[in-house]
PDB file of N, CA, C and O in Angstrom:
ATOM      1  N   UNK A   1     -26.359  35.281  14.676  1.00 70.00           N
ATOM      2  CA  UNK A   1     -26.529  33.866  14.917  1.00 70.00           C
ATOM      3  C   UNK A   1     -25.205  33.326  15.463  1.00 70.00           C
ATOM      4  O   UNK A   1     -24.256  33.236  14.684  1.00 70.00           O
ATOM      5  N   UNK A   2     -25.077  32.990  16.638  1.00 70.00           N
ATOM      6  CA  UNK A   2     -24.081  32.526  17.381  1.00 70.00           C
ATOM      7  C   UNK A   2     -23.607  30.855  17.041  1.00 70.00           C
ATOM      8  O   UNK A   2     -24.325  29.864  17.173  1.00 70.00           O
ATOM      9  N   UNK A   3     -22.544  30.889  16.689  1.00 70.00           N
ATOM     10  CA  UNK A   3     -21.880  29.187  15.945  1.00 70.00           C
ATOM     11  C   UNK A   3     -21.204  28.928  17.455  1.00 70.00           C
ATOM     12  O   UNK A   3     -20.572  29.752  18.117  1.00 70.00           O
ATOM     13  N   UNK A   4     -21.500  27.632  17.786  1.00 70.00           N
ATOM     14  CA  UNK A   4     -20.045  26.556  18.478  1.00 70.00           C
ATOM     15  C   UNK A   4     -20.068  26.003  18.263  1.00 70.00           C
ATOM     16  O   UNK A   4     -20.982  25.199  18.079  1.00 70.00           O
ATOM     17  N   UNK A   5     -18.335  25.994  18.007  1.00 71.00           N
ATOM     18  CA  UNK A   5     -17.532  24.516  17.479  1.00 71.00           C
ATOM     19  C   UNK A   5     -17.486  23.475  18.726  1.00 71.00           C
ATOM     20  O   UNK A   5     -17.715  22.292  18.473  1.00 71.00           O
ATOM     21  N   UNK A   6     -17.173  23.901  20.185  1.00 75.00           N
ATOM     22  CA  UNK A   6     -16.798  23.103  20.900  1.00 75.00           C
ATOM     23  C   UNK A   6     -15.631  22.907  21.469  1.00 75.00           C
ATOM     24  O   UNK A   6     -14.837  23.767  21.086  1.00 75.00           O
ATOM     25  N   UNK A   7     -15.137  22.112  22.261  1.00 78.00           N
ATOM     26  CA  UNK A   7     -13.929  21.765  23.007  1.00 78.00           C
ATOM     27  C   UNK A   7     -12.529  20.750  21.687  1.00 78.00           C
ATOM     28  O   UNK A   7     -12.702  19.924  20.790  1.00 78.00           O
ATOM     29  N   UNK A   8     -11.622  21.239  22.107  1.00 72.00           N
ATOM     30  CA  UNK A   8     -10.337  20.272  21.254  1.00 72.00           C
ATOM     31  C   UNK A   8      -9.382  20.073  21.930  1.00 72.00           C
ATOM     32  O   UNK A   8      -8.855  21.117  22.314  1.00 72.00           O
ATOM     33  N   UNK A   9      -8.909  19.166  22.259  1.00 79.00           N
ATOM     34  CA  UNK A   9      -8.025  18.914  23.174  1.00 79.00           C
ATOM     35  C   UNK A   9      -6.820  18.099  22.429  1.00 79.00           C
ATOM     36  O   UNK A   9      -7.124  17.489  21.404  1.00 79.00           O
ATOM     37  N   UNK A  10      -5.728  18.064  22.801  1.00 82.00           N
ATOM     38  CA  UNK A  10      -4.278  18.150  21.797  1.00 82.00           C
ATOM     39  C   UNK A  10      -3.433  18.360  22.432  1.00 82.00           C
ATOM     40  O   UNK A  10      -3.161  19.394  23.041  1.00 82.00           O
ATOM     41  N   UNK A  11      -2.527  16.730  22.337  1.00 84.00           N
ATOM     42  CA  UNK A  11      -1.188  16.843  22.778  1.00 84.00           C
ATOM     43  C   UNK A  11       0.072  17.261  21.617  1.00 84.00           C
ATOM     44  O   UNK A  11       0.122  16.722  20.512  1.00 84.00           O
ATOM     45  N   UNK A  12       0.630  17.852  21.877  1.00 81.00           N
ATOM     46  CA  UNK A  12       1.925  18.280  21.134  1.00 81.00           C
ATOM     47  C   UNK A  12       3.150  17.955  21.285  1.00 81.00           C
ATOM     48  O   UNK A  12       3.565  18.286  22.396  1.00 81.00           O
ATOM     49  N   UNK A  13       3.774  17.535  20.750  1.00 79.00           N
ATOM     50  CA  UNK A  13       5.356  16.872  20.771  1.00 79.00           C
ATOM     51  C   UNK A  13       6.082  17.572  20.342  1.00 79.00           C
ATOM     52  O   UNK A  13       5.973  17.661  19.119  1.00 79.00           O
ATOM     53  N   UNK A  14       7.310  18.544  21.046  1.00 78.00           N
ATOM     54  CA  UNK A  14       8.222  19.538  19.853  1.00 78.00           C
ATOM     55  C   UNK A  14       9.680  18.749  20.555  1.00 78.00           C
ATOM     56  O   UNK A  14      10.218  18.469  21.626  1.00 78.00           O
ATOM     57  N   UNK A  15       9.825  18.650  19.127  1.00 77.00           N
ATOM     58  CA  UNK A  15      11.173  17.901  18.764  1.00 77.00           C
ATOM     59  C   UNK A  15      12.249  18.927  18.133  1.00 77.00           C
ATOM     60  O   UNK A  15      11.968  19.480  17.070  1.00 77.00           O
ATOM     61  N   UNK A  16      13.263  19.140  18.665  1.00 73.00           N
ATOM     62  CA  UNK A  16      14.685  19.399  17.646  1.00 73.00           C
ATOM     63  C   UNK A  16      14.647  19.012  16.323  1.00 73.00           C
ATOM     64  O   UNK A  16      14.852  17.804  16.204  1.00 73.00           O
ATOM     65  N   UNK A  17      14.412  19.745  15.019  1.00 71.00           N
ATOM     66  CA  UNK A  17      14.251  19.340  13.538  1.00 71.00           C
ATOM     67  C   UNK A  17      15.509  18.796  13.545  1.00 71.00           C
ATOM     68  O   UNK A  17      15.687  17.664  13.097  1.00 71.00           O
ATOM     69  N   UNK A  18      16.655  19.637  14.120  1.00 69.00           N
ATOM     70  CA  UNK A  18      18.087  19.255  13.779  1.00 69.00           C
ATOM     71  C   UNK A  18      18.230  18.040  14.425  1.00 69.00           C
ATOM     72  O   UNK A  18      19.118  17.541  13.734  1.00 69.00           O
ATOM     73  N   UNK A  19      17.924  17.089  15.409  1.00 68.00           N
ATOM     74  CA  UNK A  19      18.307  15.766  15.896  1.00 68.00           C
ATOM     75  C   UNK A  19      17.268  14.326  15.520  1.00 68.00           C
ATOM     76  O   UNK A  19      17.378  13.181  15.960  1.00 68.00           O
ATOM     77  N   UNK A  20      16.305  14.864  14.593  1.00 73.00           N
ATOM     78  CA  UNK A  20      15.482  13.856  14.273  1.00 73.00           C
ATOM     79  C   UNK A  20      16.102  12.483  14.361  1.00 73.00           C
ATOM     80  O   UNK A  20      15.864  11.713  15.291  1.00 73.00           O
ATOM     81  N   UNK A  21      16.741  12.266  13.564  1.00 78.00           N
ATOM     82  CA  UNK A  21      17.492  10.760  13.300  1.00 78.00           C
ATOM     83  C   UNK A  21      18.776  10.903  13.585  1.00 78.00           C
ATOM     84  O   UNK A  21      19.550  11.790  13.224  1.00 78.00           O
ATOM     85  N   UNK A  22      19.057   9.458  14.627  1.00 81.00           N
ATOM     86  CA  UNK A  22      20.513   9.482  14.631  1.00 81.00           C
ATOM     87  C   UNK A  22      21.206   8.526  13.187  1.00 81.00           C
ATOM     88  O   UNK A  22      20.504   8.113  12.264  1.00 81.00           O
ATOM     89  N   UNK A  23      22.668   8.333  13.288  1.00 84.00           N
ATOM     90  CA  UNK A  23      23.254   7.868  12.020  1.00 84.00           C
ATOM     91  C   UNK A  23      22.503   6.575  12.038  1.00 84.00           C
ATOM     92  O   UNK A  23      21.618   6.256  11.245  1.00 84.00           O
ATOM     93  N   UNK A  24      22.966   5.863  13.047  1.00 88.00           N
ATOM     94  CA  UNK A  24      22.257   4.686  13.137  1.00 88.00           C
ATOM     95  C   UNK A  24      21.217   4.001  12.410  1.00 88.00           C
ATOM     96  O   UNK A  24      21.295   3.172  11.503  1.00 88.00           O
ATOM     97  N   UNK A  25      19.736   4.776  13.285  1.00 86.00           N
ATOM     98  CA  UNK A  25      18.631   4.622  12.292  1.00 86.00           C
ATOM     99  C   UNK A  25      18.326   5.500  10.863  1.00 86.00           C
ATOM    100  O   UNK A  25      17.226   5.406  10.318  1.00 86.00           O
ATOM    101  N   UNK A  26      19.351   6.318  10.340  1.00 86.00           N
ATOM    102  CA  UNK A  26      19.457   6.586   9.563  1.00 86.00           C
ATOM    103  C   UNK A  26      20.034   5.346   8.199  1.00 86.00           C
ATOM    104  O   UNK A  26      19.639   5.173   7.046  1.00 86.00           O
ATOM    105  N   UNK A  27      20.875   4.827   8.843  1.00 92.00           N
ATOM    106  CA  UNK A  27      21.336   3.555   8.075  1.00 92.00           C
ATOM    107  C   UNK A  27      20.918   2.222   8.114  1.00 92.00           C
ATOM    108  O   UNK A  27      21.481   1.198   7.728  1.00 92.00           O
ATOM    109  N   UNK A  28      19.633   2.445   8.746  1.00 93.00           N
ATOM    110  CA  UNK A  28      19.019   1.303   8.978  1.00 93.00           C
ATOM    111  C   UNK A  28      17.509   1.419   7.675  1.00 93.00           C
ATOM    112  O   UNK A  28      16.895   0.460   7.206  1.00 93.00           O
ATOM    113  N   UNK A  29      17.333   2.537   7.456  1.00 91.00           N
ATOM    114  CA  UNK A  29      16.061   2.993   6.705  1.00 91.00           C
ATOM    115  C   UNK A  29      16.495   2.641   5.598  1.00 91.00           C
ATOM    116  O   UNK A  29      15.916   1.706   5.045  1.00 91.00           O
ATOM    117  N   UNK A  30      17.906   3.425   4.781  1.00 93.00           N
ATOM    118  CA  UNK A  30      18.683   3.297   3.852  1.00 93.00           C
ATOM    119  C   UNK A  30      18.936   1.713   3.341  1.00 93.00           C
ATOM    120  O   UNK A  30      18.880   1.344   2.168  1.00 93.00           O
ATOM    121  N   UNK A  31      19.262   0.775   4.642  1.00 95.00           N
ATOM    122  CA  UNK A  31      19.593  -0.430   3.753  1.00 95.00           C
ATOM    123  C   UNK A  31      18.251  -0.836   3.934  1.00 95.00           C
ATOM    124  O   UNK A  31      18.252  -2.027   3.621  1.00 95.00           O
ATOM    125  N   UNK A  32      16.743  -0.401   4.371  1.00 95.00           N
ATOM    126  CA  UNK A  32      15.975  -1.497   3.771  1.00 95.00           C
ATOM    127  C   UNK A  32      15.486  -0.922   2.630  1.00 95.00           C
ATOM    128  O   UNK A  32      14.871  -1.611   1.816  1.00 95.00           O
ATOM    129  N   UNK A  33      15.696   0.369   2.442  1.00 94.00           N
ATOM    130  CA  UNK A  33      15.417   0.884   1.145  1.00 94.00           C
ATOM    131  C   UNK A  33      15.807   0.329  -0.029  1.00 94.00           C
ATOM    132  O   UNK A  33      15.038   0.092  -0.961  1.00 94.00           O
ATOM    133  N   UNK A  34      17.395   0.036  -0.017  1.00 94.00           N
ATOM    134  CA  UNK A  34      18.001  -0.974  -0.944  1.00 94.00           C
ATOM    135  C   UNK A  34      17.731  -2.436  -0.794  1.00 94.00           C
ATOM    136  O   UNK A  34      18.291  -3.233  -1.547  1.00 94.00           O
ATOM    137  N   UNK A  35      17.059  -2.758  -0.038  1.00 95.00           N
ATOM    138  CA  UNK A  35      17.080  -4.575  -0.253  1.00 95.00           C
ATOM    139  C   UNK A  35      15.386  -4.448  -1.020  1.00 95.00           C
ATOM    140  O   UNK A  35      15.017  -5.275  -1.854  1.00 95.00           O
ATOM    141  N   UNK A  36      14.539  -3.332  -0.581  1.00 94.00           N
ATOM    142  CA  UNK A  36      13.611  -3.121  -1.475  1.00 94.00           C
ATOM    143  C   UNK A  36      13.754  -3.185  -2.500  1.00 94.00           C
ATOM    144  O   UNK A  36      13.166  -4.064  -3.130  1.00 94.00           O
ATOM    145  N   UNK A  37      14.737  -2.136  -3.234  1.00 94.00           N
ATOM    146  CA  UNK A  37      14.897  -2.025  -4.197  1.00 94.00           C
ATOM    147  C   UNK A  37      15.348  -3.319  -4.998  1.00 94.00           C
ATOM    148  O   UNK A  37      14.620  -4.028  -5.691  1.00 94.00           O
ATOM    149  N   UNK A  38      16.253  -3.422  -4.836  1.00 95.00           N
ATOM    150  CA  UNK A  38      16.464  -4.358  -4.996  1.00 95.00           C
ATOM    151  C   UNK A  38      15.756  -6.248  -5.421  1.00 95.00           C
ATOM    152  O   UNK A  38      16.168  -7.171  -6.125  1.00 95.00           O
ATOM    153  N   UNK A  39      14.832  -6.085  -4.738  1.00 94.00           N
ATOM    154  CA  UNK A  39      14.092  -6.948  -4.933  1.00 94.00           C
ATOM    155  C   UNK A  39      12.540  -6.871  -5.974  1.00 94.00           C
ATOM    156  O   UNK A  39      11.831  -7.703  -6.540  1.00 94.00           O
ATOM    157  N   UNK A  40      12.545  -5.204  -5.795  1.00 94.00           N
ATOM    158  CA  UNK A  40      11.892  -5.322  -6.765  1.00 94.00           C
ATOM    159  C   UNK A  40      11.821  -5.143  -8.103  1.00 94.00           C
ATOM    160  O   UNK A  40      10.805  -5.160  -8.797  1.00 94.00           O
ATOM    161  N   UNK A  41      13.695  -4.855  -8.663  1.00 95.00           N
ATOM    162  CA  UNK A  41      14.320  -4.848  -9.514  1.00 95.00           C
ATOM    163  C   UNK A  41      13.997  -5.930  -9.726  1.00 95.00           C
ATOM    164  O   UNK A  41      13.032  -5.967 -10.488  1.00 95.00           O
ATOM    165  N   UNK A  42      14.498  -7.288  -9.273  1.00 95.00           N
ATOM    166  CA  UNK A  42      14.577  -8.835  -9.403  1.00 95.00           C
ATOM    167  C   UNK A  42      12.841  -8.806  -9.830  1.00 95.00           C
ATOM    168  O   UNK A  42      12.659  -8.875 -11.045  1.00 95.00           O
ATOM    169  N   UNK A  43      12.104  -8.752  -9.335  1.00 94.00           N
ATOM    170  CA  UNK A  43      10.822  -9.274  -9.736  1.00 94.00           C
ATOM    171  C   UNK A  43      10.292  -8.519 -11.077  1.00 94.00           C
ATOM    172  O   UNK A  43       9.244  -8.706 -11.694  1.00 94.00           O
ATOM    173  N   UNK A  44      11.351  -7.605 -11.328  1.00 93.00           N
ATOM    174  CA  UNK A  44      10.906  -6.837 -12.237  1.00 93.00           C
ATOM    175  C   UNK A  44      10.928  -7.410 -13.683  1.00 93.00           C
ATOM    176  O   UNK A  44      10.139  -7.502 -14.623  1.00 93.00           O
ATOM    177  N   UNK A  45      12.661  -7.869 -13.308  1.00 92.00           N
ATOM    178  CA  UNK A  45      13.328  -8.543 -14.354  1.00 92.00           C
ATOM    179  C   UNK A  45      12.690  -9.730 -14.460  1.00 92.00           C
ATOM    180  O   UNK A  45      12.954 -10.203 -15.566  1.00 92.00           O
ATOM    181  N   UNK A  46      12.065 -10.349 -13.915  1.00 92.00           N
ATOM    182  CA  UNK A  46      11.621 -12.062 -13.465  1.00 92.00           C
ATOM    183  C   UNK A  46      10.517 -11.979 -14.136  1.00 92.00           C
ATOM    184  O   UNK A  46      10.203 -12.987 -14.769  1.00 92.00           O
ATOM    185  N   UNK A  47       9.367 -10.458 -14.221  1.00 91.00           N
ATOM    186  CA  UNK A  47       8.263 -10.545 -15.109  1.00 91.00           C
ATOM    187  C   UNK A  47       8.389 -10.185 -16.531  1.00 91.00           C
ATOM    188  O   UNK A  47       7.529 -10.394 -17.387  1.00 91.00           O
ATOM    189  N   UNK A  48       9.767  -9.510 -16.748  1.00 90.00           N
ATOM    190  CA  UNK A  48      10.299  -9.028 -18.063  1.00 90.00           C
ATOM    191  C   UNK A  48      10.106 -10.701 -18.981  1.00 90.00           C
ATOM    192  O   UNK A  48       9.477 -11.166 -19.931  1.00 90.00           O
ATOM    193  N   UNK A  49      11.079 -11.117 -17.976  1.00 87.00           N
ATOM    194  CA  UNK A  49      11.596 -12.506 -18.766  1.00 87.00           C
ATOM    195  C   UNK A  49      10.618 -13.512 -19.076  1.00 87.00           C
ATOM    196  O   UNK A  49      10.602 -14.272 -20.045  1.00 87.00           O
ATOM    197  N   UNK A  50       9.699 -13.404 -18.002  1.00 87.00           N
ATOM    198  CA  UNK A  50       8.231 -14.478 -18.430  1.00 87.00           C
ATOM    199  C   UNK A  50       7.348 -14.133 -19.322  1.00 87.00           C
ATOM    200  O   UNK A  50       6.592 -14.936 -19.869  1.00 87.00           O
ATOM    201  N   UNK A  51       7.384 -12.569 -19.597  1.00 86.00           N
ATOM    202  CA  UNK A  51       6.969 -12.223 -20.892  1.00 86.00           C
ATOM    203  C   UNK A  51       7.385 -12.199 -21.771  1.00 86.00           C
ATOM    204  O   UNK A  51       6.583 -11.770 -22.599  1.00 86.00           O
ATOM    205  N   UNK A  52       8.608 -12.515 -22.309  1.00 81.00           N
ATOM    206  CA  UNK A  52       9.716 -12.667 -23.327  1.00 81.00           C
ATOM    207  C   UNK A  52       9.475 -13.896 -24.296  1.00 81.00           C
ATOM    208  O   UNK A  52       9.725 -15.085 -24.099  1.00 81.00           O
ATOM    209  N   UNK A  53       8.919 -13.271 -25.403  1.00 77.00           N
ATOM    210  CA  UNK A  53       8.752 -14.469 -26.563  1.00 77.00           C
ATOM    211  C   UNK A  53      10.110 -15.063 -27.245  1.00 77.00           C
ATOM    212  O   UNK A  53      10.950 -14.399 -27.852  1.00 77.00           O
ATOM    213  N   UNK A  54      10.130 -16.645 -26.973  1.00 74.00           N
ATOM    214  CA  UNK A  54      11.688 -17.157 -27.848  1.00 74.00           C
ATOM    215  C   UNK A  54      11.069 -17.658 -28.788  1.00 74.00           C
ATOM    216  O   UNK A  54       9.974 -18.198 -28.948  1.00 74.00           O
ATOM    217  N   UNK A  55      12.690 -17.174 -29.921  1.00 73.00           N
ATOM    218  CA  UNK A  55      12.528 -17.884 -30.856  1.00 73.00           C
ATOM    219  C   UNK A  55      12.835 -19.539 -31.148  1.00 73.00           C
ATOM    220  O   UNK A  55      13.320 -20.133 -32.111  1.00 73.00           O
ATOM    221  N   UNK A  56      12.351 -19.937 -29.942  1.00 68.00           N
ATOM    222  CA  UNK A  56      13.030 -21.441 -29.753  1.00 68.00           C
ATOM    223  C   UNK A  56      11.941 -22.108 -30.118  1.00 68.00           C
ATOM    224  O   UNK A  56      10.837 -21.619 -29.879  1.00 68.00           O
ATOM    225  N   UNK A  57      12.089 -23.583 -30.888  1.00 64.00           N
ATOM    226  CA  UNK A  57      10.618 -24.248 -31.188  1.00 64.00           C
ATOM    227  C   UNK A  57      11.180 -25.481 -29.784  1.00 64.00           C
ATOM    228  O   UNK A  57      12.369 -25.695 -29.551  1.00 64.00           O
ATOM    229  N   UNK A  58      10.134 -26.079 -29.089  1.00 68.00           N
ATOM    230  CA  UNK A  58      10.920 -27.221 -28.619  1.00 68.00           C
ATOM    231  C   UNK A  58      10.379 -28.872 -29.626  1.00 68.00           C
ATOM    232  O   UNK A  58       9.259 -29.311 -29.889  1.00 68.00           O
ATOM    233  N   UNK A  59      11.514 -29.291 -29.889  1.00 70.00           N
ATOM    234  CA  UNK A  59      11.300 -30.900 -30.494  1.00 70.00           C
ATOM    235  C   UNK A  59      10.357 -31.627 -30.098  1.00 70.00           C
ATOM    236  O   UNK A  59      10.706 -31.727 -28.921  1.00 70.00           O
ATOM    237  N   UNK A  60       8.903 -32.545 -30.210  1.00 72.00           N
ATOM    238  CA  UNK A  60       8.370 -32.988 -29.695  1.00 72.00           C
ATOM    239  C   UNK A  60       8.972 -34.594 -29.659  1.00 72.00           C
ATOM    240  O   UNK A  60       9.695 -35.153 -30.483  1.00 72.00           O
ATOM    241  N   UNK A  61       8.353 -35.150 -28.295  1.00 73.00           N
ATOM    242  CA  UNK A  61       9.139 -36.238 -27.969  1.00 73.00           C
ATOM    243  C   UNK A  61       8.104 -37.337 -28.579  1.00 73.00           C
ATOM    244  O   UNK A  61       6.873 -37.333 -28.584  1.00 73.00           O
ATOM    245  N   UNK A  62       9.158 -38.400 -29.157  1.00 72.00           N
ATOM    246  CA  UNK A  62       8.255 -38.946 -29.871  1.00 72.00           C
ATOM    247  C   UNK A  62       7.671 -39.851 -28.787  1.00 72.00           C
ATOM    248  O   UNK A  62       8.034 -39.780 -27.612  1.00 72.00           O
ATOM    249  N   UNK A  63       6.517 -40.918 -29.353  1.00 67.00           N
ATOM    250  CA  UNK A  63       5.220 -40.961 -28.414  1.00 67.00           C
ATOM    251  C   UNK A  63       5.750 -42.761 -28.132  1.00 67.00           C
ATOM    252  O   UNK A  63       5.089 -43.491 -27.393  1.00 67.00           O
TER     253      UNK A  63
END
């Protein structure tokens, strides 16, 4: 019983592994990596703190 798959057609790109990235955009990936981070440290801490039970009563104002 004879199978066909058919036709595939395919472009290929060969790149130098060794020149992928220059420094440049290398340090461009890096700092948005850190302002990521970064920020989602901050939101991290920002949901820590809104979940944070005080032991504070507040005074009610009189009426």
């Amino acid at each position: 019983m004879p199978i066909t798959i058919g036709n595939m057609t395919s472009n290929v790109n060969v790149v130098d592994s060794n020149n992928l990235l220059s420094d440049a955009v290398m340090e461009q990936i890096i700092r948005q990596v850190m302002m990521r981070l970064k920020a989602e440290q901050y939101a991290e801490s920002q949901r820590r703190e809104n979940r944070e039970i005080r032991n504070q009563a507040t005074t009610p104002e009189p009426f």
